[in-house]
Amino acid sequence: MRTVDLIEKKRNGGVLSDEEIRFLIGGYTDGSIPDYQMAAWAMAVWFRGMDDHETAVLTDAMMRSGDTVDLSCFGNLSVDKHSTGGVGDKTTLIVAPIVASLGGKMAKMSGRGLGHTGGTVDKLESFAGFRTTLTAEEFRTQVEDIGVAVIGQSGNLTPADKKLYALRDVTATIDSVPLIAASIMSKKLAAGAHSIVLDVKCGSGAFMKTEADGRVLAEKMVAIGKACGRNVAALITNMDIPLGHNVGNALEVLEAVEVLKGKPGDLREICAALAANLLSLCHGWSPEEAHRRVLEALDSGKALATMEAWIAAQGGDPDFSRLPRASVVVPVLADRDGWLIHMDAAQVGVSSSMLGAGRMKKDDPIDYSAGIVLEKKTGNLVRRGDVLAWLHTSDEALVSDAEARFLSALTWGDAAPAPQPLIYDIVR
Ligand code: URA
C-alpha cells in the first residue's frame, strides 16, 4: 500500500477501506509515515469528510495504537466526562466530586490547556503539591476509596492521537467533525469507563461555532461509543459566553469551590445536568431522581467534602484560602453606556492567556494566579465607569495588551440581546 495513493483517494472524495485506515494510523504511530504525508491526508479529510463507518474504524485504530485501561473492577460504576473545550470551563472540578459523592467511580485522564482553552490538569496544579502522576495502584486505590482520581495523559494511551492532534493543531485541521470525533472517542474508549457523558460546546469559545455543527459531532460520538458497548450521552451546550465568571487556573478552582458551597448560576446548572446524566447512566436512576440527588449533594456539603478528600489524596493542600493569588489586580472600566450584546469567548480566553494563565507553546510555564474575573457578561446593561472585569496577573507589564484584547472581544448595542439557552439539547 502506498500512502500517496490513500491521500489521493481521499482528496478525490473516495471512501477508505478498513485496511487503508489501519495502515495510515499504524504507519503514522510507528513513524514510517512522515508528518508531511499525514498532514496532507488530514487536510484531505478536512475537505472531503469521512462517513460513519470510516470514522468508527479510525477511532478504533487510534484507540488500539497504545495501552488501554481496564476499569472492569468497578463494574457499571466507572464514569468519565469529556468537554470539547471552552473558556471558563471548570466543570470537571465540580462534576467529579458530585458524582463520586453519590457512588460513581471517576477514573479520569485530563489534558492541559493550549491556546485559548484551559485544561483541568493545569487547574488542579494550582493546589500546591498536587500530583497529576500516580502509579496504577495509587490510581485504582484512590478511585476505590474516594470515588475520584484525575491524572495527566499517561505515556502510551492513544499515541496516534497524541501525534495527530499536535499535527492538526499546526496545520489548520482541528475543526473537522470526523477527526474530532475519532480523537475524543479514541481517548475515552481507551480510558476504559463504562458510562461517558460528553459536553459538546458550541459558540465563539468552542471549536464548533454553531449548534448545528455541535449536534452533528455529538450524534457521531454517541453512535461510536454505543457501537463499542459503552453507555454514552452528549449534552450540547453554550460556549458563546464564557462559563461562570472566572477564567484562569486558581481563579477557576475558587469558583468551582463556590459552586460546591452552593453558589447559583450557569455553572451550577450545567454541572448539575452533566452530573445527573452520568448518575442516570451508571446507576440507572431516572433523570428526575438523579437531578434531585445532585442538588442534595451540593446543598448538603457532601460534594465539597469529597473535593477536599480528593485534593488531599493527590498530595494537594486542600485549604482553598492558600491557593495562589495575583499580586496585580486591575479593573477594566466601561468607557460608555450600553448593552453588552456579544462577548467573543475565545478572545476572553486569549486575554487570560496573555496575563500568564495559558501557554502559547507546549512547555511554557504558567502563572496559576493569572486570569480574569468577569463582572459583566453578554446580556448585561452597562453604565460608563462600571467595572467590566478584573485582570489578575503577577506581571504588570502584561496588563495593557491583555486589556486591549479583552476590550476587542466585546460588542455593544442599544438594546438587550435575545437570551441564549445554556443547554441546547441532550443526545442519548
Ligand atoms: N479535543 C480533543 O481531544 N480532540 C480534538 O480533536 C478536539 C478537541
CSV table of C-alpha atoms and ligand atoms in Angstrom, one decimal:
chain,number,residue,atom,x,y,z
A,1,MET,CA,0.0,0.0,0.0
A,2,ARG,CA,1.3,3.5,-0.8
A,3,THR,CA,0.4,6.4,1.4
A,4,VAL,CA,0.4,8.8,-1.5
A,5,ASP,CA,-2.4,6.7,-3.1
A,6,LEU,CA,-4.5,7.0,0.0
A,7,ILE,CA,-4.0,10.7,0.2
A,8,GLU,CA,-5.1,11.0,-3.4
A,9,LYS,CA,-8.1,8.7,-2.9
A,10,LYS,CA,-9.4,10.9,0.0
A,11,ARG,CA,-8.5,14.1,-1.8
A,12,ASN,CA,-10.8,12.9,-4.7
A,13,GLY,CA,-13.6,12.2,-2.3
A,14,GLY,CA,-13.2,8.4,-2.1
A,15,VAL,CA,-14.1,6.2,0.9
A,16,LEU,CA,-11.1,4.5,2.5
A,17,SER,CA,-11.3,0.8,3.4
A,18,ASP,CA,-10.7,-0.5,6.9
A,19,GLU,CA,-7.3,-1.8,5.9
A,20,GLU,CA,-6.3,1.5,4.4
A,21,ILE,CA,-7.3,3.5,7.6
A,22,ARG,CA,-5.4,1.0,9.8
A,23,PHE,CA,-2.4,1.2,7.5
A,24,LEU,CA,-2.3,5.0,7.9
A,25,ILE,CA,-2.7,5.1,11.7
A,26,GLY,CA,-0.3,2.2,12.2
A,27,GLY,CA,2.3,3.8,9.9
A,28,TYR,CA,2.0,7.2,11.5
A,29,THR,CA,2.3,5.8,15.0
A,30,ASP,CA,5.4,3.8,14.2
A,31,GLY,CA,7.0,6.6,12.3
A,32,SER,CA,7.0,5.0,8.9
A,33,ILE,CA,4.6,7.6,7.6
A,34,PRO,CA,6.0,11.1,7.9
A,35,ASP,CA,4.3,14.2,9.3
A,36,TYR,CA,4.0,15.8,5.8
A,37,GLN,CA,2.0,12.9,4.3
A,38,MET,CA,-0.2,12.7,7.4
A,39,ALA,CA,-0.8,16.5,7.3
A,40,ALA,CA,-1.8,16.2,3.6
A,41,TRP,CA,-4.2,13.3,4.5
A,42,ALA,CA,-5.7,15.3,7.4
A,43,MET,CA,-6.3,18.2,5.1
A,44,ALA,CA,-8.0,15.9,2.5
A,45,VAL,CA,-10.3,14.6,5.3
A,46,TRP,CA,-11.0,18.2,6.4
A,47,PHE,CA,-12.3,19.0,2.8
A,48,ARG,CA,-13.9,15.6,2.0
A,49,GLY,CA,-15.0,14.3,5.4
A,50,MET,CA,-15.4,10.6,6.4
A,51,ASP,CA,-18.5,8.5,6.5
A,52,ASP,CA,-19.7,6.9,9.8
A,53,HIS,CA,-18.0,3.6,9.1
A,54,GLU,CA,-14.7,5.3,8.2
A,55,THR,CA,-14.9,7.4,11.4
A,56,ALA,CA,-15.6,4.3,13.5
A,57,VAL,CA,-12.6,2.5,12.1
A,58,LEU,CA,-10.4,5.5,12.5
A,59,THR,CA,-11.5,5.7,16.2
A,60,ASP,CA,-10.8,2.0,16.8
A,61,ALA,CA,-7.4,2.2,15.1
A,62,MET,CA,-6.4,5.2,17.2
A,63,MET,CA,-7.8,3.5,20.4
A,64,ARG,CA,-5.7,0.4,19.7
A,65,SER,CA,-2.5,2.4,18.9
A,66,GLY,CA,-1.3,2.2,22.6
A,67,ASP,CA,-2.4,1.0,26.0
A,68,THR,CA,-5.9,0.7,27.2
A,69,VAL,CA,-7.1,0.9,30.8
A,70,ASP,CA,-9.2,-1.9,32.4
A,71,LEU,CA,-11.8,-0.5,34.8
A,72,SER,CA,-13.8,-3.7,34.9
A,73,CYS,CA,-13.2,-4.0,38.6
A,74,PHE,CA,-15.7,-1.1,39.1
A,75,GLY,CA,-18.4,-2.8,37.0
A,76,ASN,CA,-21.0,-0.4,35.7
A,77,LEU,CA,-19.9,2.3,38.1
A,78,SER,CA,-16.9,3.6,36.2
A,79,VAL,CA,-17.7,7.0,34.7
A,80,ASP,CA,-16.0,9.6,32.6
A,81,LYS,CA,-16.9,13.0,31.2
A,82,HIS,CA,-15.3,15.0,28.4
A,83,SER,CA,-15.7,18.6,27.3
A,84,THR,CA,-14.8,19.6,23.7
A,85,GLY,CA,-13.1,22.6,25.3
A,86,GLY,CA,-14.0,26.2,26.1
A,87,VAL,CA,-13.4,29.2,28.2
A,88,GLY,CA,-14.0,29.2,32.0
A,89,ASP,CA,-14.9,25.5,31.7
A,90,LYS,CA,-14.2,24.2,35.2
A,91,THR,CA,-17.0,21.6,35.2
A,92,THR,CA,-14.8,18.6,35.9
A,93,LEU,CA,-13.8,20.2,39.3
A,94,ILE,CA,-17.4,20.2,40.3
A,95,VAL,CA,-18.9,17.2,38.4
A,96,ALA,CA,-16.3,14.7,39.6
A,97,PRO,CA,-16.8,15.2,43.3
A,98,ILE,CA,-20.6,15.3,43.0
A,99,VAL,CA,-20.6,12.0,41.1
A,100,ALA,CA,-18.0,10.5,43.4
A,101,SER,CA,-20.0,11.5,46.5
A,102,LEU,CA,-23.0,9.6,45.0
A,103,GLY,CA,-21.2,6.4,44.3
A,104,GLY,CA,-19.8,6.9,40.8
A,105,LYS,CA,-16.2,6.0,40.1
A,106,MET,CA,-14.5,8.7,38.1
A,107,ALA,CA,-11.1,7.5,37.0
A,108,LYS,CA,-10.1,10.2,34.7
A,109,MET,CA,-7.3,11.4,32.5
A,110,SER,CA,-7.3,15.1,31.6
A,111,GLY,CA,-5.3,17.4,29.5
A,112,ARG,CA,-3.5,20.7,29.8
A,113,GLY,CA,-4.7,24.0,28.3
A,114,LEU,CA,-3.4,25.1,24.9
A,115,GLY,CA,-4.2,28.3,23.1
A,116,HIS,CA,-7.4,30.0,24.4
A,117,THR,CA,-8.9,26.9,26.2
A,118,GLY,CA,-8.0,25.9,29.7
A,119,GLY,CA,-7.1,22.3,30.9
A,120,THR,CA,-8.1,20.5,34.1
A,121,VAL,CA,-4.6,19.4,34.8
A,122,ASP,CA,-3.3,23.0,35.0
A,123,LYS,CA,-6.3,24.0,37.2
A,124,LEU,CA,-5.5,21.1,39.6
A,125,GLU,CA,-1.9,22.0,39.8
A,126,SER,CA,-2.9,25.4,41.3
A,127,PHE,CA,-3.0,23.4,44.5
A,128,ALA,CA,0.5,23.3,46.0
A,129,GLY,CA,1.8,19.8,46.0
A,130,PHE,CA,-1.0,18.3,43.8
A,131,ARG,CA,0.3,15.2,41.9
A,132,THR,CA,-1.1,14.6,38.4
A,133,THR,CA,1.0,11.4,38.0
A,134,LEU,CA,0.0,8.4,40.1
A,135,THR,CA,1.1,4.8,39.9
A,136,ALA,CA,-1.5,2.4,38.5
A,137,GLU,CA,-2.0,1.1,42.0
A,138,GLU,CA,-2.4,4.5,43.6
A,139,PHE,CA,-4.8,5.5,40.9
A,140,ARG,CA,-7.0,2.4,41.4
A,141,THR,CA,-7.0,2.6,45.2
A,142,GLN,CA,-7.9,6.2,45.2
A,143,VAL,CA,-10.8,5.7,42.9
A,144,GLU,CA,-12.0,2.8,45.1
A,145,ASP,CA,-11.7,4.8,48.3
A,146,ILE,CA,-12.8,8.3,47.3
A,147,GLY,CA,-14.5,7.7,44.0
A,148,VAL,CA,-12.3,10.1,42.0
A,149,ALA,CA,-8.8,10.4,40.7
A,150,VAL,CA,-7.7,12.7,37.9
A,151,ILE,CA,-4.2,12.4,36.3
A,152,GLY,CA,-2.5,13.8,33.2
A,153,GLN,CA,-2.4,11.8,30.0
A,154,SER,CA,-0.4,8.7,30.5
A,155,GLY,CA,2.7,7.9,28.4
A,156,ASN,CA,1.2,5.4,26.0
A,157,LEU,CA,-2.5,6.0,25.9
A,158,THR,CA,-3.6,6.7,22.2
A,159,PRO,CA,-0.2,7.7,20.9
A,160,ALA,CA,-1.7,8.0,17.5
A,161,ASP,CA,-4.0,10.8,18.8
A,162,LYS,CA,-1.2,12.5,20.6
A,163,LYS,CA,0.8,12.8,17.4
A,164,LEU,CA,-2.1,13.5,15.1
A,165,TYR,CA,-3.6,16.1,17.4
A,166,ALA,CA,-0.3,18.0,17.6
A,167,LEU,CA,0.0,17.9,13.8
A,168,ARG,CA,-3.6,19.1,13.3
A,169,ASP,CA,-3.0,21.9,15.7
A,170,VAL,CA,-0.4,23.4,13.4
A,171,THR,CA,-1.9,22.5,10.0
A,172,ALA,CA,-5.4,24.1,10.4
A,173,THR,CA,-7.1,20.7,10.6
A,174,ILE,CA,-8.6,20.7,14.1
A,175,ASP,CA,-12.1,21.7,13.2
A,176,SER,CA,-13.1,18.6,11.3
A,177,VAL,CA,-16.0,16.6,12.7
A,178,PRO,CA,-14.7,13.1,11.9
A,179,LEU,CA,-11.2,14.0,13.2
A,180,ILE,CA,-12.5,15.5,16.4
A,181,ALA,CA,-14.9,12.6,17.0
A,182,ALA,CA,-12.2,10.0,16.5
A,183,SER,CA,-9.7,12.0,18.6
A,184,ILE,CA,-12.1,12.3,21.6
A,185,MET,CA,-13.7,8.9,21.4
A,186,SER,CA,-10.4,7.0,21.0
A,187,LYS,CA,-9.2,8.6,24.2
A,188,LYS,CA,-12.4,8.0,26.1
A,189,LEU,CA,-12.7,4.3,24.9
A,190,ALA,CA,-9.0,3.7,25.8
A,191,ALA,CA,-9.5,5.2,29.2
A,192,GLY,CA,-12.0,2.4,30.0
A,193,ALA,CA,-15.1,4.0,31.6
A,194,HIS,CA,-18.4,2.2,31.1
A,195,SER,CA,-20.5,5.3,31.1
A,196,ILE,CA,-19.4,8.5,29.4
A,197,VAL,CA,-21.0,12.0,29.2
A,198,LEU,CA,-19.8,14.3,26.5
A,199,ASP,CA,-20.1,18.1,26.8
A,200,VAL,CA,-20.2,19.3,23.3
A,201,LYS,CA,-19.6,23.1,23.4
A,202,CYS,CA,-20.8,25.4,20.6
A,203,GLY,CA,-20.2,29.1,20.0
A,204,SER,CA,-17.5,31.7,19.9
A,205,GLY,CA,-15.3,30.0,22.5
A,206,ALA,CA,-15.6,26.5,21.1
A,207,PHE,CA,-14.3,24.5,18.1
A,208,MET,CA,-17.9,24.0,16.9
A,209,LYS,CA,-19.2,27.5,16.2
A,210,THR,CA,-22.9,26.6,15.7
A,211,GLU,CA,-25.4,24.4,17.4
A,212,ALA,CA,-26.0,22.5,14.1
A,213,ASP,CA,-22.3,21.6,13.9
A,214,GLY,CA,-22.3,20.7,17.6
A,215,ARG,CA,-25.2,18.3,17.0
A,216,VAL,CA,-23.5,16.5,14.2
A,217,LEU,CA,-20.4,16.0,16.3
A,218,ALA,CA,-22.5,14.9,19.4
A,219,GLU,CA,-24.5,12.4,17.4
A,220,LYS,CA,-21.4,11.0,15.8
A,221,MET,CA,-19.6,10.5,19.1
A,222,VAL,CA,-22.6,8.9,20.8
A,223,ALA,CA,-23.0,6.5,17.9
A,224,ILE,CA,-19.3,5.5,18.1
A,225,GLY,CA,-19.5,5.0,21.9
A,226,LYS,CA,-22.6,2.8,21.7
A,227,ALA,CA,-21.2,0.7,18.9
A,228,CYS,CA,-18.3,0.0,21.3
A,229,GLY,CA,-20.7,-1.1,24.0
A,230,ARG,CA,-20.5,1.9,26.3
A,231,ASN,CA,-23.3,4.0,27.8
A,232,VAL,CA,-22.9,7.4,26.3
A,233,ALA,CA,-24.9,10.7,26.3
A,234,ALA,CA,-23.9,14.1,24.9
A,235,LEU,CA,-25.1,17.5,26.1
A,236,ILE,CA,-24.9,20.2,23.5
A,237,THR,CA,-24.1,23.3,25.5
A,238,ASN,CA,-23.5,27.0,25.1
A,239,MET,CA,-19.9,28.2,24.8
A,240,ASP,CA,-20.7,31.5,23.1
A,241,ILE,CA,-20.4,33.1,26.6
A,242,PRO,CA,-17.6,32.1,29.0
A,243,LEU,CA,-18.9,29.7,31.6
A,244,GLY,CA,-19.2,31.2,35.1
A,245,HIS,CA,-17.3,34.4,35.9
A,246,ASN,CA,-13.7,33.3,36.5
A,247,VAL,CA,-11.2,32.4,33.7
A,248,GLY,CA,-7.7,31.2,34.7
A,249,ASN,CA,-6.4,28.3,36.8
A,250,ALA,CA,-6.6,29.2,40.5
A,251,LEU,CA,-9.5,31.6,39.9
A,252,GLU,CA,-11.5,28.8,38.3
A,253,VAL,CA,-10.7,26.5,41.2
A,254,LEU,CA,-12.1,29.2,43.6
A,255,GLU,CA,-15.2,29.5,41.5
A,256,ALA,CA,-15.7,25.7,41.5
A,257,VAL,CA,-15.5,25.7,45.3
A,258,GLU,CA,-18.1,28.5,45.5
A,259,VAL,CA,-20.4,26.3,43.4
A,260,LEU,CA,-19.7,23.3,45.7
A,261,LYS,CA,-20.7,25.6,48.6
A,262,GLY,CA,-24.0,26.4,46.9
A,263,LYS,CA,-23.5,29.4,44.6
A,264,PRO,CA,-26.3,29.5,42.0
A,265,GLY,CA,-25.9,30.4,38.3
A,266,ASP,CA,-25.0,29.0,34.9
A,267,LEU,CA,-22.1,27.0,36.1
A,268,ARG,CA,-24.1,25.2,38.8
A,269,GLU,CA,-26.9,24.5,36.3
A,270,ILE,CA,-24.6,22.9,33.7
A,271,CYS,CA,-22.6,20.9,36.2
A,272,ALA,CA,-25.9,19.6,37.7
A,273,ALA,CA,-27.0,18.5,34.3
A,274,LEU,CA,-23.7,16.7,33.5
A,275,ALA,CA,-23.6,15.0,36.9
A,276,ALA,CA,-27.2,13.9,36.7
A,277,ASN,CA,-26.7,12.4,33.3
A,278,LEU,CA,-23.7,10.5,34.4
A,279,LEU,CA,-25.5,9.2,37.5
A,280,SER,CA,-28.5,8.2,35.4
A,281,LEU,CA,-26.2,6.2,33.1
A,282,CYS,CA,-24.2,4.4,35.9
A,283,HIS,CA,-26.9,3.8,38.5
A,284,GLY,CA,-30.0,3.6,36.2
A,285,TRP,CA,-31.7,6.5,38.1
A,286,SER,CA,-34.4,8.4,36.4
A,287,PRO,CA,-33.3,11.9,35.2
A,288,GLU,CA,-35.5,13.5,38.0
A,289,GLU,CA,-34.1,11.3,40.7
A,290,ALA,CA,-30.5,11.9,39.6
A,291,HIS,CA,-31.1,15.6,39.5
A,292,ARG,CA,-32.6,15.7,42.9
A,293,ARG,CA,-29.7,13.7,44.4
A,294,VAL,CA,-27.2,16.0,42.7
A,295,LEU,CA,-28.7,19.1,44.2
A,296,GLU,CA,-28.8,17.4,47.6
A,297,ALA,CA,-25.1,16.5,47.3
A,298,LEU,CA,-24.3,20.2,46.5
A,299,ASP,CA,-26.5,21.7,49.2
A,300,SER,CA,-25.5,19.3,52.0
A,301,GLY,CA,-21.8,19.9,51.5
A,302,LYS,CA,-21.2,16.3,50.7
A,303,ALA,CA,-19.7,17.1,47.3
A,304,LEU,CA,-17.4,19.7,48.8
A,305,ALA,CA,-16.2,17.2,51.4
A,306,THR,CA,-15.4,14.8,48.5
A,307,MET,CA,-13.5,17.5,46.7
A,308,GLU,CA,-11.3,18.2,49.8
A,309,ALA,CA,-10.6,14.5,50.3
A,310,TRP,CA,-9.7,14.1,46.6
A,311,ILE,CA,-7.3,17.1,46.6
A,312,ALA,CA,-5.6,15.9,49.8
A,313,ALA,CA,-5.3,12.3,48.5
A,314,GLN,CA,-3.3,13.5,45.5
A,315,GLY,CA,-1.0,15.5,47.7
A,316,GLY,CA,-2.6,18.9,47.3
A,317,ASP,CA,-3.2,21.4,50.1
A,318,PRO,CA,-7.0,21.4,50.5
A,319,ASP,CA,-7.0,24.7,52.3
A,320,PHE,CA,-8.6,26.8,49.5
A,321,SER,CA,-7.6,30.1,51.1
A,322,ARG,CA,-3.9,29.2,50.3
A,323,LEU,CA,-4.5,29.0,46.5
A,324,PRO,CA,-2.2,31.3,44.6
A,325,ARG,CA,-3.4,35.0,44.5
A,326,ALA,CA,-2.2,37.5,41.9
A,327,SER,CA,-0.1,40.4,43.1
A,328,VAL,CA,-1.6,42.7,40.5
A,329,VAL,CA,-5.4,43.1,40.1
A,330,VAL,CA,-6.6,45.8,37.7
A,331,PRO,CA,-10.2,46.8,36.8
A,332,VAL,CA,-11.3,47.2,33.2
A,333,LEU,CA,-13.7,50.1,33.2
A,334,ALA,CA,-16.5,50.7,30.7
A,335,ASP,CA,-16.0,53.9,28.7
A,336,ARG,CA,-19.6,54.0,27.5
A,337,ASP,CA,-23.2,53.2,28.4
A,338,GLY,CA,-24.8,50.3,26.5
A,339,TRP,CA,-25.8,46.7,26.3
A,340,LEU,CA,-23.2,44.1,26.0
A,341,ILE,CA,-24.7,42.2,23.1
A,342,HIS,CA,-21.8,39.8,22.4
A,343,MET,CA,-18.6,38.7,24.0
A,344,ASP,CA,-16.1,36.7,21.9
A,345,ALA,CA,-15.3,33.9,24.4
A,346,ALA,CA,-12.2,32.8,22.6
A,347,GLN,CA,-10.7,36.3,22.8
A,348,VAL,CA,-11.5,36.4,26.5
A,349,GLY,CA,-9.5,33.2,26.8
A,350,VAL,CA,-6.6,34.6,24.8
A,351,SER,CA,-6.6,37.7,27.0
A,352,SER,CA,-6.4,35.5,30.1
A,353,SER,CA,-3.6,33.6,28.5
A,354,MET,CA,-1.8,36.9,27.8
A,355,LEU,CA,-1.9,37.6,31.5
A,356,GLY,CA,0.1,34.4,32.1
A,357,ALA,CA,-2.7,31.9,32.6
A,358,GLY,CA,-2.1,29.9,29.5
A,359,ARG,CA,0.8,28.9,27.2
A,360,MET,CA,1.4,29.7,23.6
A,361,LYS,CA,3.8,26.8,23.3
A,362,LYS,CA,3.5,23.3,24.9
A,363,ASP,CA,6.2,23.7,27.5
A,364,ASP,CA,5.7,27.4,28.5
A,365,PRO,CA,5.5,27.9,32.3
A,366,ILE,CA,2.1,29.3,33.6
A,367,ASP,CA,1.1,31.7,36.3
A,368,TYR,CA,-1.5,29.9,38.3
A,369,SER,CA,-2.8,33.1,39.8
A,370,ALA,CA,-3.4,34.9,36.5
A,371,GLY,CA,-6.7,35.3,34.7
A,372,ILE,CA,-9.9,37.3,34.5
A,373,VAL,CA,-12.9,37.8,36.8
A,374,LEU,CA,-15.9,38.9,34.7
A,375,GLU,CA,-18.2,41.4,36.3
A,376,LYS,CA,-20.3,41.8,33.2
A,377,LYS,CA,-21.3,39.2,30.6
A,378,THR,CA,-23.3,39.1,27.4
A,379,GLY,CA,-26.8,40.4,28.0
A,380,ASN,CA,-25.8,42.9,30.8
A,381,LEU,CA,-26.7,46.6,30.7
A,382,VAL,CA,-23.5,48.6,31.5
A,383,ARG,CA,-23.0,52.2,32.7
A,384,ARG,CA,-19.9,54.2,31.8
A,385,GLY,CA,-17.4,53.7,34.7
A,386,ASP,CA,-18.7,50.3,35.6
A,387,VAL,CA,-16.2,47.6,36.2
A,388,LEU,CA,-16.4,45.1,33.3
A,389,ALA,CA,-13.8,42.7,34.6
A,390,TRP,CA,-10.8,42.4,36.9
A,391,LEU,CA,-7.5,41.4,35.3
A,392,HIS,CA,-5.2,39.2,37.6
A,393,THR,CA,-1.5,38.7,37.0
A,394,SER,CA,1.9,38.6,38.6
A,395,ASP,CA,3.4,40.9,35.9
A,396,GLU,CA,2.0,44.4,35.5
A,397,ALA,CA,3.7,44.7,32.1
A,398,LEU,CA,1.3,42.2,30.6
A,399,VAL,CA,-1.8,44.2,31.5
A,400,SER,CA,-2.2,46.7,28.7
A,401,ASP,CA,-2.1,44.2,25.8
A,402,ALA,CA,-4.4,41.8,27.7
A,403,GLU,CA,-6.8,44.7,28.4
A,404,ALA,CA,-6.8,45.7,24.7
A,405,ARG,CA,-7.5,42.1,23.7
A,406,PHE,CA,-10.3,41.8,26.3
A,407,LEU,CA,-12.0,45.0,25.1
A,408,SER,CA,-11.7,43.8,21.4
A,409,ALA,CA,-13.9,40.8,22.4
A,410,LEU,CA,-16.9,43.0,23.3
A,411,THR,CA,-19.7,44.1,21.0
A,412,TRP,CA,-22.0,46.9,22.2
A,413,GLY,CA,-25.6,47.6,21.3
A,414,ASP,CA,-28.6,49.8,22.2
A,415,ALA,CA,-31.0,47.0,23.1
A,416,ALA,CA,-30.8,43.8,25.1
A,417,PRO,CA,-29.8,40.8,23.0
A,418,ALA,CA,-32.1,37.7,22.8
A,419,PRO,CA,-31.3,35.4,25.8
A,420,GLN,CA,-29.3,32.3,24.8
A,421,PRO,CA,-30.0,28.8,26.1
A,422,LEU,CA,-27.4,27.2,28.3
A,423,ILE,CA,-28.1,23.7,27.2
A,424,TYR,CA,-29.4,23.2,23.7
A,425,ASP,CA,-30.1,19.5,23.8
A,426,ILE,CA,-29.2,16.1,25.1
A,427,VAL,CA,-28.3,13.3,22.7
A,428,ARG,CA,-28.7,9.8,24.1
B,1,URA,N1,-10.4,17.7,21.9
B,1,URA,C1,-9.8,16.6,21.5
B,1,URA,O1,-9.4,15.8,22.4
B,1,URA,N2,-9.5,16.4,20.2
B,1,URA,C2,-9.9,17.2,19.2
B,1,URA,O2,-9.7,16.9,18.1
B,1,URA,C3,-10.6,18.4,19.6
B,1,URA,C4,-10.8,18.6,20.9
